[in-house]
Short mmCIF file of N, CA and C in Angstrom, two decimals:
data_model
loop_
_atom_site.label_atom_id
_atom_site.label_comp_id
_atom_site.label_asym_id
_atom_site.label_seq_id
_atom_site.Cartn_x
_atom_site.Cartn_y
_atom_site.Cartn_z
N UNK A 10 46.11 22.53 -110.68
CA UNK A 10 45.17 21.74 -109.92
C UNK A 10 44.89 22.41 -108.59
N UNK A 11 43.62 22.46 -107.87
CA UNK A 11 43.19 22.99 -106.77
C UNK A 11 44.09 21.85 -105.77
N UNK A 12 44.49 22.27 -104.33
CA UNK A 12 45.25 21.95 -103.72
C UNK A 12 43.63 21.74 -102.65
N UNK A 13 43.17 20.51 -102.47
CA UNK A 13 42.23 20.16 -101.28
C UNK A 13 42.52 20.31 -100.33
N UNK A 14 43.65 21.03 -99.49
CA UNK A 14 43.56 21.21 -97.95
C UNK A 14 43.71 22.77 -97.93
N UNK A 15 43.50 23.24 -98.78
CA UNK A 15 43.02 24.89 -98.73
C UNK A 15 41.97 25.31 -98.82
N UNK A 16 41.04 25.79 -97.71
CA UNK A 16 39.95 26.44 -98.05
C UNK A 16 39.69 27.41 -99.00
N UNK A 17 38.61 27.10 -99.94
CA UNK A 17 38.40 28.69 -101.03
C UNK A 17 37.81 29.14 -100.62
N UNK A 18 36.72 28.60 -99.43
CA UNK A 18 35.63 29.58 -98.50
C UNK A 18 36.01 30.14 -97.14
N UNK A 19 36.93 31.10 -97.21
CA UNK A 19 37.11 31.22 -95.94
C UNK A 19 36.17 31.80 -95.08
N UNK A 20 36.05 31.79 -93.79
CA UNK A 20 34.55 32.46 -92.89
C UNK A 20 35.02 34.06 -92.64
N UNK A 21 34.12 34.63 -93.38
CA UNK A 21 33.64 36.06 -93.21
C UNK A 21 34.27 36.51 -92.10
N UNK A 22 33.82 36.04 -90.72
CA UNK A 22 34.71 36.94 -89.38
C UNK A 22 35.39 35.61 -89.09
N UNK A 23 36.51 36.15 -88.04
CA UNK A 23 36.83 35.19 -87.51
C UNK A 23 35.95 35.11 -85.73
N UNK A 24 35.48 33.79 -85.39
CA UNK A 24 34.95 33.92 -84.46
C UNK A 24 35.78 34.26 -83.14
N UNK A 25 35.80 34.36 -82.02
CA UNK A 25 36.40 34.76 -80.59
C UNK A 25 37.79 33.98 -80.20
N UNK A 26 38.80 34.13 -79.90
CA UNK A 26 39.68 33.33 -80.37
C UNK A 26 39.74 32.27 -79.14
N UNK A 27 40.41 31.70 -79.15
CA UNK A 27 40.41 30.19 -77.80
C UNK A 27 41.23 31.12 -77.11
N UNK A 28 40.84 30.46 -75.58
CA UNK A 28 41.17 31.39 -74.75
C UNK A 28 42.98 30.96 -74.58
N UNK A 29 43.09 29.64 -74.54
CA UNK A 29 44.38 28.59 -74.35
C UNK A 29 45.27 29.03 -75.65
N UNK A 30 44.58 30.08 -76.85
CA UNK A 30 45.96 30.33 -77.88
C UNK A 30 46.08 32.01 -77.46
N UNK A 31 45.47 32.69 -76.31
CA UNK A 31 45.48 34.07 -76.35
C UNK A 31 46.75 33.93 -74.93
N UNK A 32 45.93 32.67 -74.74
CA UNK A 32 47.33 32.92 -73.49
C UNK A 32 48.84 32.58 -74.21
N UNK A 33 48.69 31.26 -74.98
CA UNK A 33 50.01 31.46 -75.47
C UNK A 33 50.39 32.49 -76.88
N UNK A 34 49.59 33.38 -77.15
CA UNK A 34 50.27 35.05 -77.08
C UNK A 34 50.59 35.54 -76.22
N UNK A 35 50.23 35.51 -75.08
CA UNK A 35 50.81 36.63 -74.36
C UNK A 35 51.96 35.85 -73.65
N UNK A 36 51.88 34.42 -73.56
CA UNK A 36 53.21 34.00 -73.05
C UNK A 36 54.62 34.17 -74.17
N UNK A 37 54.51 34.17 -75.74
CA UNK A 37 54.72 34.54 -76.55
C UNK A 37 55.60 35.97 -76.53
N UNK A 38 54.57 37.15 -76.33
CA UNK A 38 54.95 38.58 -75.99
C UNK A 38 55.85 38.52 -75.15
N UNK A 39 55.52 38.03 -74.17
CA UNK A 39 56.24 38.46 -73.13
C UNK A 39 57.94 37.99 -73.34
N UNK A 40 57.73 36.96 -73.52
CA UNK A 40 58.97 36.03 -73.97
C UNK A 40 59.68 37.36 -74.84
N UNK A 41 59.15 37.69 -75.84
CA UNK A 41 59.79 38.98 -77.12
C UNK A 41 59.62 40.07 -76.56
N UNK A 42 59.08 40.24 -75.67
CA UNK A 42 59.40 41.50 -74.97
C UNK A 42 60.94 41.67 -74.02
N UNK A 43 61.15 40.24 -73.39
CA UNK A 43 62.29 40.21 -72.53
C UNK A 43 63.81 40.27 -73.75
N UNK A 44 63.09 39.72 -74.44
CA UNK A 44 64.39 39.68 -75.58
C UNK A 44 64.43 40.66 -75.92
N UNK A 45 63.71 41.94 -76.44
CA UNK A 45 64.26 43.33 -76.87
C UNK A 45 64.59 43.86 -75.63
N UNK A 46 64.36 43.69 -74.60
CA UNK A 46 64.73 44.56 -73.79
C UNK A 46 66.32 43.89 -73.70
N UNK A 47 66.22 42.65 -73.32
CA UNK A 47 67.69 42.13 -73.01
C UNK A 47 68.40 42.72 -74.24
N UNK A 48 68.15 42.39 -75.34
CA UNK A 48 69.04 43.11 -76.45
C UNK A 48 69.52 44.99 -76.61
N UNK A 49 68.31 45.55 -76.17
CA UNK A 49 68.89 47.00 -75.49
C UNK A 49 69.85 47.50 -74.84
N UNK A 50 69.80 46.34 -73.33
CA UNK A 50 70.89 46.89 -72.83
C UNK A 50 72.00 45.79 -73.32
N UNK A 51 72.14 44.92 -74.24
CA UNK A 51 72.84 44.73 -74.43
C UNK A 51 74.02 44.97 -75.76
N UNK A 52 73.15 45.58 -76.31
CA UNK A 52 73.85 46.32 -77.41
C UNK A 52 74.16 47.86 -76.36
N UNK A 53 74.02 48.44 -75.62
CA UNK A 53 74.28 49.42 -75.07
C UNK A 53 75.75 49.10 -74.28
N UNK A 54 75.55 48.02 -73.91
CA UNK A 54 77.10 47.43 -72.88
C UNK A 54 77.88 47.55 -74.06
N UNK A 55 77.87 46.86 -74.93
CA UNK A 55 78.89 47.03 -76.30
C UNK A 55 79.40 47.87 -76.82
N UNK A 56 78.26 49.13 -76.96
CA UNK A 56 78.55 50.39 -77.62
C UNK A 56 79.42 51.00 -76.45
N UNK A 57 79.31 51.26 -75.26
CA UNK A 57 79.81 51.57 -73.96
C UNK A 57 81.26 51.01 -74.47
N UNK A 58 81.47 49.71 -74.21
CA UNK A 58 83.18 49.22 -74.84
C UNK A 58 83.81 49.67 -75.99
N UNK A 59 82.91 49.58 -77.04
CA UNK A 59 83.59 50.12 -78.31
C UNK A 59 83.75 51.70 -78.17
N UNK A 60 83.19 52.80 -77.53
CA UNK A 60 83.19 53.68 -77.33
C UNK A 60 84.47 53.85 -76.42
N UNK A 61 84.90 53.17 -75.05
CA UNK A 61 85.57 53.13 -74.50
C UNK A 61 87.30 52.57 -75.87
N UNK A 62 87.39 51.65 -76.35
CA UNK A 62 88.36 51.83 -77.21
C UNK A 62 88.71 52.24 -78.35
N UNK A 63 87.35 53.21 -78.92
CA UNK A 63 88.05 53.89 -79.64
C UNK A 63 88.42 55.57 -79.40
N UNK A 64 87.93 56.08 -78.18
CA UNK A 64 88.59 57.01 -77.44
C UNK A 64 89.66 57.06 -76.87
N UNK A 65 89.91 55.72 -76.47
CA UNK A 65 91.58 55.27 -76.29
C UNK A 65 92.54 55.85 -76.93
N UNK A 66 93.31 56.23 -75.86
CA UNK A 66 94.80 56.96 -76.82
C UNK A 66 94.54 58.56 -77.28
N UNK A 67 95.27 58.97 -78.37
CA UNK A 67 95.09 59.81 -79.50
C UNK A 67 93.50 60.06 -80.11
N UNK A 68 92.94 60.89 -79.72
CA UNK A 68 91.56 61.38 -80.78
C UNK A 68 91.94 61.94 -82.19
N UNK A 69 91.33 61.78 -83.27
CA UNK A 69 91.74 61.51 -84.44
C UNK A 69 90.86 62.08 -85.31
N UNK A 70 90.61 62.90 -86.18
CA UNK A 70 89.14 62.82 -86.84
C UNK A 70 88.18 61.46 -87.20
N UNK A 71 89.45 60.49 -87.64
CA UNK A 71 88.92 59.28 -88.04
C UNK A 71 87.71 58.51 -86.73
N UNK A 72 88.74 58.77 -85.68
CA UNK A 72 88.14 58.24 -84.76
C UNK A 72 86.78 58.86 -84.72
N UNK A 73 86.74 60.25 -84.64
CA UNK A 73 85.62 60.72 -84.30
C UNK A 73 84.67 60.81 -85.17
N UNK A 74 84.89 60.33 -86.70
CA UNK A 74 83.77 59.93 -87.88
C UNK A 74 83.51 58.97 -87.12
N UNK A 75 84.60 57.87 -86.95
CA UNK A 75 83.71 56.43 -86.62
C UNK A 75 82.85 56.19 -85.75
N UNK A 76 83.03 57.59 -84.52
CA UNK A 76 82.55 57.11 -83.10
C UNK A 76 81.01 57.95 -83.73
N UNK A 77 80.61 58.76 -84.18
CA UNK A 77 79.41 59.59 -85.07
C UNK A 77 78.74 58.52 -85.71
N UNK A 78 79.35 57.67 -86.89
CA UNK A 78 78.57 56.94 -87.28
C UNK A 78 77.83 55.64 -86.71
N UNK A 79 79.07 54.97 -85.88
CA UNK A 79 78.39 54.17 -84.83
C UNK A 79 77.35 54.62 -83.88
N UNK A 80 77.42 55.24 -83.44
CA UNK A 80 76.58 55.95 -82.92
C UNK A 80 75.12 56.42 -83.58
N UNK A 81 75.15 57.15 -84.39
CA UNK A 81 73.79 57.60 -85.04
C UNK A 81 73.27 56.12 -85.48
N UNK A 82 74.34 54.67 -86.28
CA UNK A 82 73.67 53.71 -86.70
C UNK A 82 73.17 52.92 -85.41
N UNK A 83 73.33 52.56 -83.91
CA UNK A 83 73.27 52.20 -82.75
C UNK A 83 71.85 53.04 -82.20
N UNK A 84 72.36 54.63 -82.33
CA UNK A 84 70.83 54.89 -81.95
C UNK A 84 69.75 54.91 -82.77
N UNK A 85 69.96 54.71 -84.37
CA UNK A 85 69.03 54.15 -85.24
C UNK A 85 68.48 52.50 -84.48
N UNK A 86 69.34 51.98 -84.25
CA UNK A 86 68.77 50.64 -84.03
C UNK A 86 68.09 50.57 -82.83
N UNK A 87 68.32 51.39 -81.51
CA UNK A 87 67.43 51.80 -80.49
C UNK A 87 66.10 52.15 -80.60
N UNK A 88 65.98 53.16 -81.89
CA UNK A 88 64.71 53.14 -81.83
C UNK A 88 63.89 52.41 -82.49
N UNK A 89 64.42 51.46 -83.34
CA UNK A 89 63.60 50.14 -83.94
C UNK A 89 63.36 49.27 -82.70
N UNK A 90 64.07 49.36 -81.60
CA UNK A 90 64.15 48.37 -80.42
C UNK A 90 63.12 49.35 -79.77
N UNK A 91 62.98 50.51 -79.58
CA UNK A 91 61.98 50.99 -79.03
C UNK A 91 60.57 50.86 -79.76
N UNK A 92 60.57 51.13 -80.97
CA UNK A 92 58.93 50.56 -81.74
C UNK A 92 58.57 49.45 -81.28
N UNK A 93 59.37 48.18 -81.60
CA UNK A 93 59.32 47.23 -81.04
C UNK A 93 58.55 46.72 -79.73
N UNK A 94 58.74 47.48 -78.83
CA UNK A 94 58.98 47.36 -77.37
C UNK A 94 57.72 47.70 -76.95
N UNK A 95 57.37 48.99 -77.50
CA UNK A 95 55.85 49.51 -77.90
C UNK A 95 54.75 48.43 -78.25
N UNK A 96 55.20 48.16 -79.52
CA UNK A 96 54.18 47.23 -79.77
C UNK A 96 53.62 46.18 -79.42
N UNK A 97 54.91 45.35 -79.13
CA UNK A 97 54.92 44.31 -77.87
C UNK A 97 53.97 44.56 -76.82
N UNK A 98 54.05 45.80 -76.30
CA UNK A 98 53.40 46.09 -74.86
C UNK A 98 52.01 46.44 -74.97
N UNK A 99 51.84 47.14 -76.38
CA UNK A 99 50.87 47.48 -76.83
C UNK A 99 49.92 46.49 -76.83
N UNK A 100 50.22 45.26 -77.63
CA UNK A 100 49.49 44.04 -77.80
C UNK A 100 49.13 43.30 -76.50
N UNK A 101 49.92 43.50 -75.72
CA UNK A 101 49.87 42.25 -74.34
C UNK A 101 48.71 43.57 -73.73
N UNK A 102 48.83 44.83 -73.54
CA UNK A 102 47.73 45.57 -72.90
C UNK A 102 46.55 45.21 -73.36
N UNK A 103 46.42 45.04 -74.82
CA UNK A 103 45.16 44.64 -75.41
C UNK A 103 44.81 43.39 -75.31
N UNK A 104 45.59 42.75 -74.99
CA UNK A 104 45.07 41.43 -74.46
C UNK A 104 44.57 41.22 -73.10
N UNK A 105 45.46 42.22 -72.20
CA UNK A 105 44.78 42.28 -70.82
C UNK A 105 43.41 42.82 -70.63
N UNK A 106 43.27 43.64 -71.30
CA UNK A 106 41.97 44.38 -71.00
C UNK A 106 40.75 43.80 -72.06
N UNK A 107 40.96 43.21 -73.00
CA UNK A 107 40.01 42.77 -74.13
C UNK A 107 39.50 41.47 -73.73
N UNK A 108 40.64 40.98 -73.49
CA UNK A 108 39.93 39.06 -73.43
C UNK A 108 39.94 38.95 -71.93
N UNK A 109 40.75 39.37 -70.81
CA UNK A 109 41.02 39.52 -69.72
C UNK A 109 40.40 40.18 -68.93
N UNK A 110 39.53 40.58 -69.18
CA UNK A 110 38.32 41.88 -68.55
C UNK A 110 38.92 42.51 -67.76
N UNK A 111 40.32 43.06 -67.75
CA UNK A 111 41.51 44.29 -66.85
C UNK A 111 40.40 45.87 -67.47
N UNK A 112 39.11 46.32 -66.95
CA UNK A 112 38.53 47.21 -67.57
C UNK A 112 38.34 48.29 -66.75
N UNK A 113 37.75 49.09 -66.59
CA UNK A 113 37.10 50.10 -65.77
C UNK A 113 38.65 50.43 -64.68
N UNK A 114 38.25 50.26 -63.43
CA UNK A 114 38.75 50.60 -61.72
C UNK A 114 40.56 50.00 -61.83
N UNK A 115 39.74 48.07 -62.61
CA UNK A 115 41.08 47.16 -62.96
C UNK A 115 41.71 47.34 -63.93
N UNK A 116 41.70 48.95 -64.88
CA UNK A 116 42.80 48.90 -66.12
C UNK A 116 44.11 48.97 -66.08
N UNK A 117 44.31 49.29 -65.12
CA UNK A 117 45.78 49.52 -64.71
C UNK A 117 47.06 48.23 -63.59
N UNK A 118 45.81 47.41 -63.43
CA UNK A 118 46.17 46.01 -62.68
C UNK A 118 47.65 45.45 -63.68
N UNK A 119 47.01 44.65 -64.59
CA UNK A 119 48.12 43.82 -65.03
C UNK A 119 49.11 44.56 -65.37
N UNK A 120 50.34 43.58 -65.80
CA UNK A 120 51.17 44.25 -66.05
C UNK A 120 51.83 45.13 -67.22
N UNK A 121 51.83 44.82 -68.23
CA UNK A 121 51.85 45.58 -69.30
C UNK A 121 51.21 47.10 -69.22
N UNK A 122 50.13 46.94 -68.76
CA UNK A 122 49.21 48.06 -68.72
C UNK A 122 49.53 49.08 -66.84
N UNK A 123 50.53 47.85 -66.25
CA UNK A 123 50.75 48.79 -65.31
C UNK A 123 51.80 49.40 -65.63
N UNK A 124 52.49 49.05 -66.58
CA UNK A 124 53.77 49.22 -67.09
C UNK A 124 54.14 50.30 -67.91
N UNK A 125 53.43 50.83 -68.73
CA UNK A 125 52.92 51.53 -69.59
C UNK A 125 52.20 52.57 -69.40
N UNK A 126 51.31 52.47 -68.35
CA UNK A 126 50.75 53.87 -67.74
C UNK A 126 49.64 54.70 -68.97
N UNK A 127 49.12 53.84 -69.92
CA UNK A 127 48.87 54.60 -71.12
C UNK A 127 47.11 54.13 -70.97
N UNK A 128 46.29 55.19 -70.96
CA UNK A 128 44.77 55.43 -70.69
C UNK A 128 44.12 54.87 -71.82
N UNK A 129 43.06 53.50 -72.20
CA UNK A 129 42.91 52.69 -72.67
C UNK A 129 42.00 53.60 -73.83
N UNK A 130 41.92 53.34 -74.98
CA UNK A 130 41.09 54.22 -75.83
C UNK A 130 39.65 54.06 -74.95
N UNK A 131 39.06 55.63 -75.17
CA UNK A 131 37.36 55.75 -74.41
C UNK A 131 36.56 55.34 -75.37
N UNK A 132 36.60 54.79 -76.67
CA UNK A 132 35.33 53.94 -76.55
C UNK A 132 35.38 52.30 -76.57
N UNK A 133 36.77 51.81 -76.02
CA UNK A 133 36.70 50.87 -75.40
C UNK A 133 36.65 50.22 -74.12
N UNK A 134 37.44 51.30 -73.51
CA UNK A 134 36.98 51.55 -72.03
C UNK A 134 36.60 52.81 -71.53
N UNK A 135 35.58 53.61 -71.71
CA UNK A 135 34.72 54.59 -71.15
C UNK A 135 34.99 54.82 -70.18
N UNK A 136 34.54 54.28 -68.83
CA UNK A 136 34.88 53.94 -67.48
C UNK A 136 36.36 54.10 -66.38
N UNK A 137 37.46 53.95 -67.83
CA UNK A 137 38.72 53.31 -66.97
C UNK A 137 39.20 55.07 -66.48
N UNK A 138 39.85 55.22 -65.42
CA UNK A 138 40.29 56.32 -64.67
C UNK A 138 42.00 56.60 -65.30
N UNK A 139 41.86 58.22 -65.02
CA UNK A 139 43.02 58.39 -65.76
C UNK A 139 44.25 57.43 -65.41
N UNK A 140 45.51 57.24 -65.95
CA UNK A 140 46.64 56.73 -65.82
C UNK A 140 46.95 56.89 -64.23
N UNK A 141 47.65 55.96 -63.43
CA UNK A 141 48.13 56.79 -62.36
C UNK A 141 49.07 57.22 -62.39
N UNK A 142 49.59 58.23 -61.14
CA UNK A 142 50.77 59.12 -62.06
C UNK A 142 51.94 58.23 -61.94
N UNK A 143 53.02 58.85 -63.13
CA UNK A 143 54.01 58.59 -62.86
C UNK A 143 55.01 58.03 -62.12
N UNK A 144 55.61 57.37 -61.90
CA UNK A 144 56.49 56.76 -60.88
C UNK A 144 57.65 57.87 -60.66
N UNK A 145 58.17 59.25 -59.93
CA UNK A 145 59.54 60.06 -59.87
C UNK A 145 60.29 59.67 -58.96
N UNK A 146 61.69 59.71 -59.13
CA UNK A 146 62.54 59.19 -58.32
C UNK A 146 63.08 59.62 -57.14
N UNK A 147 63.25 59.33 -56.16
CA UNK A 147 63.62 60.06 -55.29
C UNK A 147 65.42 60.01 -55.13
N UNK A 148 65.92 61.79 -55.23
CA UNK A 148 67.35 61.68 -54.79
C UNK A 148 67.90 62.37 -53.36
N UNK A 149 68.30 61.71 -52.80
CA UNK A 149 68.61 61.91 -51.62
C UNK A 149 67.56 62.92 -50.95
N UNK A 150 66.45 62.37 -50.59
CA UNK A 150 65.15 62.83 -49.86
C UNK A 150 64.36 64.10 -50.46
N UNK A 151 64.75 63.95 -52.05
CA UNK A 151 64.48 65.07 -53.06
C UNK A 151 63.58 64.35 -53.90
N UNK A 152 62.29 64.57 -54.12
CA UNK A 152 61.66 64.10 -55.37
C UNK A 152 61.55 64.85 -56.26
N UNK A 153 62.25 64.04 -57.80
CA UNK A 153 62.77 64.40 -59.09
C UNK A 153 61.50 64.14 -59.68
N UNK A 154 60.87 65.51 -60.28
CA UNK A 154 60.03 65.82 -60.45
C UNK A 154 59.93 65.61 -62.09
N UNK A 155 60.67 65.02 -62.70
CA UNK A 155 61.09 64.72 -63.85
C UNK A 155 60.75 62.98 -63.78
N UNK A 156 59.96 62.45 -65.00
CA UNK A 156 60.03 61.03 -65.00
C UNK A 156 61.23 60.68 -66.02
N UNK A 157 62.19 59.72 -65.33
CA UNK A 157 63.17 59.75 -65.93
C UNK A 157 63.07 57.68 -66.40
N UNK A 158 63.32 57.37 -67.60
CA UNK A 158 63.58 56.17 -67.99
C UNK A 158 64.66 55.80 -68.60
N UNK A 159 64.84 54.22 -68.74
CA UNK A 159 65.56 53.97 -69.52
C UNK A 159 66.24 54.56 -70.72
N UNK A 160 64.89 54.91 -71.52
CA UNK A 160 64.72 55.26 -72.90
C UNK A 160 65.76 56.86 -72.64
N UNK A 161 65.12 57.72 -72.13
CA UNK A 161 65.87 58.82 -71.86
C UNK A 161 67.34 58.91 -71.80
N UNK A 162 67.34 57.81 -71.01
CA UNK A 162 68.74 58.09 -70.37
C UNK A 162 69.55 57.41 -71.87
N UNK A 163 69.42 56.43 -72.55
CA UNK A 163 69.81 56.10 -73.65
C UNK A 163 69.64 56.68 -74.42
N UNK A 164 69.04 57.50 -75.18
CA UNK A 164 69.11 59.03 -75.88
C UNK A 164 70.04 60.16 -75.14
N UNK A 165 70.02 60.34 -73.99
CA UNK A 165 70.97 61.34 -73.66
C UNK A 165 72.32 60.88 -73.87
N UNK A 166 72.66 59.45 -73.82
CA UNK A 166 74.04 59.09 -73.79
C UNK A 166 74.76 59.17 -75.67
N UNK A 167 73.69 58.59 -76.16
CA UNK A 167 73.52 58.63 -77.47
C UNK A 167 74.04 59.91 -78.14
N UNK A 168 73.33 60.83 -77.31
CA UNK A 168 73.27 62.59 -78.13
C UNK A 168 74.71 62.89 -77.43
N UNK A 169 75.36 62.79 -76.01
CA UNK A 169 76.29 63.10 -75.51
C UNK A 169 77.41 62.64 -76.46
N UNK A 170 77.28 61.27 -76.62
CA UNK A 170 78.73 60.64 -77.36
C UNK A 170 78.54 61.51 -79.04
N UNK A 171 77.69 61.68 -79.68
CA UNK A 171 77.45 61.96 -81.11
C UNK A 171 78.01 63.42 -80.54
N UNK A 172 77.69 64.26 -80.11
CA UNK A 172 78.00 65.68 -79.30
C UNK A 172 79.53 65.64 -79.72
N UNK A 173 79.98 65.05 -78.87
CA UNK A 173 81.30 64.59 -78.26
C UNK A 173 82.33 64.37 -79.82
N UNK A 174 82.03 63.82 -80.49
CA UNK A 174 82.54 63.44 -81.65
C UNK A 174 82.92 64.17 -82.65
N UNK A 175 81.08 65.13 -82.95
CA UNK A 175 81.50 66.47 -83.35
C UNK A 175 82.50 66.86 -83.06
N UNK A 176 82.53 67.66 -81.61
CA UNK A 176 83.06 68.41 -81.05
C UNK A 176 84.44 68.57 -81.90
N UNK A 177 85.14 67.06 -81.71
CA UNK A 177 86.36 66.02 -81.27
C UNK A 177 86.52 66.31 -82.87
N UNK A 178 85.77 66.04 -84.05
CA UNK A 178 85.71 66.39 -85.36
C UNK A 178 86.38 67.72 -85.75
N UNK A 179 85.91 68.36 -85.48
CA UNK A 179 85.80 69.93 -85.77
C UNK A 179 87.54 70.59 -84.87
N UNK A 180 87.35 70.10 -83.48
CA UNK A 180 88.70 70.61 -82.95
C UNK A 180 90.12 70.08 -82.90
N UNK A 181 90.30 68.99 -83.36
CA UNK A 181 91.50 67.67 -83.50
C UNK A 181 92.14 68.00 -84.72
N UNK A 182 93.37 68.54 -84.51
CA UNK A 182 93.85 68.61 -85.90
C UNK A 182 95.14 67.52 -86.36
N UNK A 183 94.24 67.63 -87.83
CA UNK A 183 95.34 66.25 -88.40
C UNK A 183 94.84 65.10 -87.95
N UNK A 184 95.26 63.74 -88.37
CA UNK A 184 95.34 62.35 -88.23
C UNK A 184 96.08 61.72 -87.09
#
C-alpha cells in the first residue's frame, strides 16, 4: 500500500533554504567542529600517558610493537579527525560567504573563513583578494618564517614516537 505522508512528487530544485535553518547549521557546525577539535587534543593527552607508561621501565621489543601500532592506529585516527575538521570548516565557509554575503573585500571576515585562510573558488567569488598571509610566530623577537600548527606539530610527534619505536625495535635485545 502507498504510505500518504510520502511525497511521490518531489520538487525538481529545492528552493533557497530558510534563513533560521542555515543558521541552525552553522550553529550545528560549529558545535561539531568544537567537538573534533576537543577530541584531538584529547585523544593526544591520552596517547601522551599511554606513551609515557609504556616506556616506563625496561624497553622491550614488545613494548616497542605496541608503542608502533598505537601509534600508526592514533595517527590513523588523526587524520579522520583532520578530514573531518576540514569539512566542517569547509561547510560553515560556504555558508558564510553564500547565504551570508562574506564576498569580495569581506571574504575573509567571518570566522571559519578567517580561520582557514583558503581563497574562495573564482567563479564564485571573482572579486575576493588573495588569502591574507599567514599568521608566523614570533620566537624571542625572531619571526619563524615557517607556519607552524597544530596539525604539524601532531604529525611530528606522531612520526617522532613511531621513529622512536623502530629504533627501540631493531636495537633492544631480547624480551
Amino acid at each position: 500500500m502507498d504510505n500518504p505522508k510520502v511525497n511521490s512528487n518531489p520538487p525538481s530544485k529545492i528552493d533557497s533554504p530558510n534563513p533560521e535553518d542555515v543558521r541552525t547549521e552553522y550553529t550545528a557546525l560549529s558545535s561539531y567542529f568544537n567537538t573534533v577539535i576537543t577530541f584531538r587534543f584529547t585523544t593526544l593527552s591520552l596517547y601522551l600517558a599511554a606513551i609515557g607508561f609504556i616506556v616506563s621501565g625496561t624497553l622491550s621489543k614488545e613494548k616497542s610493537a605496541l608503542l608502533s601500532g598505537m601509534s600508526v592506529a592514533l595517527w590513523l585516527l588523526e587524520l579522520r579527525n583532520r578530514s573531518l575538521f576540514n569539512n566542517l570548516a569547509e561547510r560553515g565557509s560556504q555558508i558564510e560567504r553564500e547565504y551570508w554575503g562574506y564576498k569580495n573585500q569581506k571574504a575573509y571576515e567571518p570566522f571559519y573563513s578567517h580561520m582557514m585562510k583558503v581563497r574562495p573558488p573564482k567563479d564564485r567569488d571573482p572579486n575576493a583578494p588573495d588569502p591574507p598571509p599567514l599568521d608566523y610566530p614570533t620566537l624571542w623577537s625572531w619571526k619563524v618564517r615557517i607556519a607552524i600548527s597544530h596539525t604539524k606539530a601532531f604529525d611530528f610527534l606522531y612520526l617522532v614516537v613511531i621513529l622512536f619505536a623502530l629504533y627501540t625495535f631493531f636495537t633492544v635485545s631480547g624480551a
